[in-house]
Amino acid sequence: MDISTTTDVPPSAPRPDAGERRTARGVTRPGDRIFLALSRGSGILLLVIMAAIAVFLTYRACLAISADDGNFLTTFEWNTNTDPPVFGIAVLAFGTVVSSVVAMALALPIAVAIALFLTHYAPRRLSGPIAYVIDLLAAVPSIVYGLWGALILVPHMQGLYGWLDQFLGWTGIFAWNGGAPRAMLTVGILLAIMILPIITNVSREVFRQVPRMHEEAALALGATRWEVVRMAVLPFGRSGVISAAMLGLGRALGETMAVATVLSPSYDIQASLLDPGGGTFAQNIASKFGEASVQGRDALIASGLVLFVITLLVNGAARAIIARRKEYSGANA
Amino acid sequence: MKLQRKNRLRALSLGAVAVSGALALTACGSDDTGTKTGSGSSSAAAAGSIKCDGAKGQLLADGSSAQKNAIDAWVKNFSQACGVQINYKGAGSGAGVTSFNQGQIAFAGSDSALKPEEVVASKKVCKGGQGIDLPMVGGPIALGYNVPGVDNLVLDAPTLAKIFDSKIQKWNDAAIKKLNPSAKLPDLKIQAFHRSEDSGTTDNFTKYLIATTPDNWKYEGGKAWQAKGGQAASGSSGVAQGVKQNPGAIGYFELSYAKDMTTVAIATGAKTPVKPSTDSATADIAAAKVVGTGQDLALKLDYNTKAEGAYPLTLVTYEIVCDKGNKPETLPATKAFLTYLAGEDGQKVLSQNDYAPIPEEIIAKVRTTVASLS
């Protein structure tokens, strides 16, 4: 509050004398009132739009779910053009979560490592260009990632899949039957590349804000570089890294075209990450929307709502984690 | 501070280099596609004798993506001759019929004939009439495969059903060997590719399997793929791509996607197995029966054909218009365009674009119907 009122003081009154400031707060000029009305209006408009969207989605989703002949949560099928329609979100929820988890597991360590390298190891001459290249990754449209994934990545995954199957196939998670590698692991790798820039950039900013004093104190105690990173930088940046990861996770959960181009979808759940099959919410909406009947569209909207709820839960969990570690969260305020 | 600013400048210039590099790349990319579309359109036929009959203005249309390439070629010739702008979106048969029944477009393209409830809905838009199906474009659904060392693969309907239902898993299966006694079939896993999104091509392929071998294909059919297993890819191009990439793969798509690929010849019971081509598809459509009533010319294809040189796995896409009660402002243009499509020149364009012309007997009926549109 204080900050906003002081910045409202026009530059013609540069002396922030205590008495003058009080009068500046008391006087309301027309410009102030218009600005207040505009900004308040925008805020309310946002809430109204969100509420309208939520009502519309919920209404259509309710229509779909009440017409559903299967169990919306457990049916392994998506037949919305039949009468009555039969569909369920189990496969989609599983696939969405699995692909995002794989992407996070791959992207998070690499992104944090890049951010640390850029802020604490790389010479300045190198860190600028690297940061630019990472920003460029974020500018590539997802359909291009999808095409690259389908044309280049998929044919080159055979070796990795074979290796994983040979050494880790006994776990069941990495069992492979030799089909084209258009499976969850490939999707996860692609998503990892796509969310890498977001996580890297946010973490880099957080690490940059580690108080110099903390680092110097650690150095003065005889810590090595790695120890400085471990004792001063990482604890300070933890909540920031968590929010970075959540931003990335948000993109991974909702990614559409890249998944739709690379994955070979089917409506069943399997333990193996390497066998083609499964699906995600966004991918399913993209591939089913074109020929969907009115009922089918409602069903897709219902599935979209579930994705919305999942994202909400994930974000809520992240906020809870950040709130618990408030003492460090000065960085991402 | 100064040092930092210098670094920032350097970084900025690096960024600029990267951006301009990317721009240069996109520039040559768009050049490439430009020449490609140029060479592609040169195959389109000359405009021929197109009667404009006072057609003018703009036509909106939407529907089946299967006939999109044919429509594009037609539209190019027609708008050159008559100056009518035709905008065919190709968003899918379902979307086309929906827009047609909402009165948003002049005609729709569809892979399947109107369902009874869709005809009822169309009566609202067609004042005093109803929506009718005009068969205009035929096309064989080719089965492309990628089996190293095998060039002349022959399959029949039951074997196809078993392959796509994951009942036959290897290329050297006894059932395939029986049909291809002389081929060297490898001990290779079969990867059957189908469409991941709902599609009229899937609908027609499964209709064929249901009609010819109901014992081996026990699914209901429809636009969504119902069998389990196999690989799914998005769009005909995705399926074709998958087949090209993976040894052991087989997939179904329109003939135009099968250009540099080997295709399956289907053993129909005729003396020689039939390969997909525009001629063999037309030969099959010739045996189709008109099942539409009144002005409607919906066809029932003969999937069980045993005629020599008739490729049984064929689809027909329809143009859907009102028999009576078309909007007066779009009627002349619609009529003139459909007259051109059904005419000899129009049908000739089809075979140049890997589609099958509709046989003479049926297209003659289409012409009469188009002439009577009001």
Coordinates of C-alpha atoms in Angstrom, one line a residue, chain A residues 76-82 124-125 128-129 132 136 150-152 154-155 158 177-182 260-268 276 283 286-288 290-292 294 297, chain B residues 4 7-8 10-12 14-16 18-19 91-95 98 189 191 193-194 196-200 220 223-226 228-234 238 241-242 245-247:
Chain A
F76 CA -10.8 -47.3 -20.0
E77 CA -12.6 -46.1 -23.2
W78 CA -13.4 -42.9 -25.1
N79 CA -16.4 -43.5 -27.4
T80 CA -18.4 -40.3 -27.4
N81 CA -20.0 -40.7 -30.9
T82 CA -21.9 -43.8 -29.8
R124 CA 30.6 -13.9 -17.7
R125 CA 31.6 -14.1 -21.4
G128 CA 25.4 -14.5 -21.6
P129 CA 25.3 -16.6 -24.8
Y132 CA 20.3 -16.6 -24.8
L136 CA 15.6 -19.5 -27.7
A150 CA 8.3 -37.5 -34.5
L151 CA 10.9 -37.2 -37.4
I152 CA 14.2 -37.1 -35.5
V154 CA 11.6 -41.2 -32.3
P155 CA 13.8 -43.0 -34.9
Q158 CA 15.6 -47.4 -30.6
N177 CA 8.2 -55.1 -26.9
G178 CA 10.1 -53.6 -29.8
G179 CA 7.4 -51.3 -31.3
A180 CA 8.3 -47.9 -32.6
P181 CA 9.4 -45.9 -29.6
R182 CA 6.4 -43.5 -29.6
A260 CA -0.3 -35.5 -30.0
T261 CA 2.4 -35.7 -32.7
V262 CA 4.8 -38.0 -30.9
L263 CA 2.7 -40.4 -28.8
S264 CA 0.9 -43.4 -30.1
P265 CA -2.2 -43.1 -28.0
S266 CA -4.5 -45.9 -26.8
Y267 CA -7.0 -46.2 -24.0
D268 CA -5.2 -48.5 -21.6
P276 CA 3.4 -47.3 -27.0
Q283 CA -3.5 -34.7 -26.5
A286 CA -6.6 -32.2 -29.7
S287 CA -7.1 -35.5 -31.5
K288 CA -10.8 -35.9 -30.7
G290 CA -12.1 -32.4 -34.9
E291 CA -14.8 -35.0 -35.4
A292 CA -16.5 -34.7 -32.0
V294 CA -21.9 -32.0 -29.4
R297 CA -17.3 -31.9 -27.1
Chain B
Q4 CA 28.5 -5.3 -16.9
N7 CA 28.9 -7.7 -21.4
R8 CA 25.3 -6.9 -21.8
R10 CA 28.0 -8.3 -26.2
A11 CA 25.2 -10.6 -25.2
L12 CA 22.7 -8.5 -27.0
L14 CA 25.0 -12.3 -29.8
G15 CA 21.3 -12.5 -29.4
A16 CA 20.9 -10.4 -32.5
A18 CA 21.1 -15.7 -33.3
V19 CA 17.8 -14.0 -34.2
A91 CA -12.1 -29.5 -40.8
G92 CA -13.6 -33.0 -40.9
S93 CA -16.8 -34.6 -42.1
G94 CA -18.5 -34.2 -38.7
A95 CA -17.7 -30.5 -38.5
T98 CA -22.7 -29.6 -38.3
K189 CA 7.3 -58.0 -35.5
Q191 CA 3.5 -52.9 -36.2
F193 CA -0.5 -48.2 -37.6
H194 CA -4.0 -46.7 -37.3
S196 CA -5.2 -41.7 -33.4
E197 CA -7.9 -39.2 -34.1
D198 CA -11.4 -39.9 -35.3
S199 CA -11.4 -40.2 -39.1
G200 CA -13.6 -41.1 -42.0
E220 CA -18.8 -51.9 -33.9
K223 CA -14.7 -43.1 -36.8
A224 CA -12.8 -43.9 -33.7
W225 CA -10.4 -46.9 -33.8
Q226 CA -11.7 -49.5 -31.4
K228 CA -6.5 -52.6 -28.9
G229 CA -2.8 -52.7 -29.6
G230 CA -0.9 -51.5 -32.6
Q231 CA 0.4 -48.0 -33.1
A232 CA -1.6 -44.9 -33.5
A233 CA -0.5 -41.8 -35.4
S234 CA -2.2 -38.5 -36.1
G238 CA 1.4 -39.4 -39.6
Q241 CA 5.3 -41.4 -41.8
G242 CA 5.2 -44.2 -39.2
Q245 CA 10.1 -45.0 -40.5
N246 CA 9.5 -48.5 -39.0
P247 CA 10.5 -51.8 -40.6

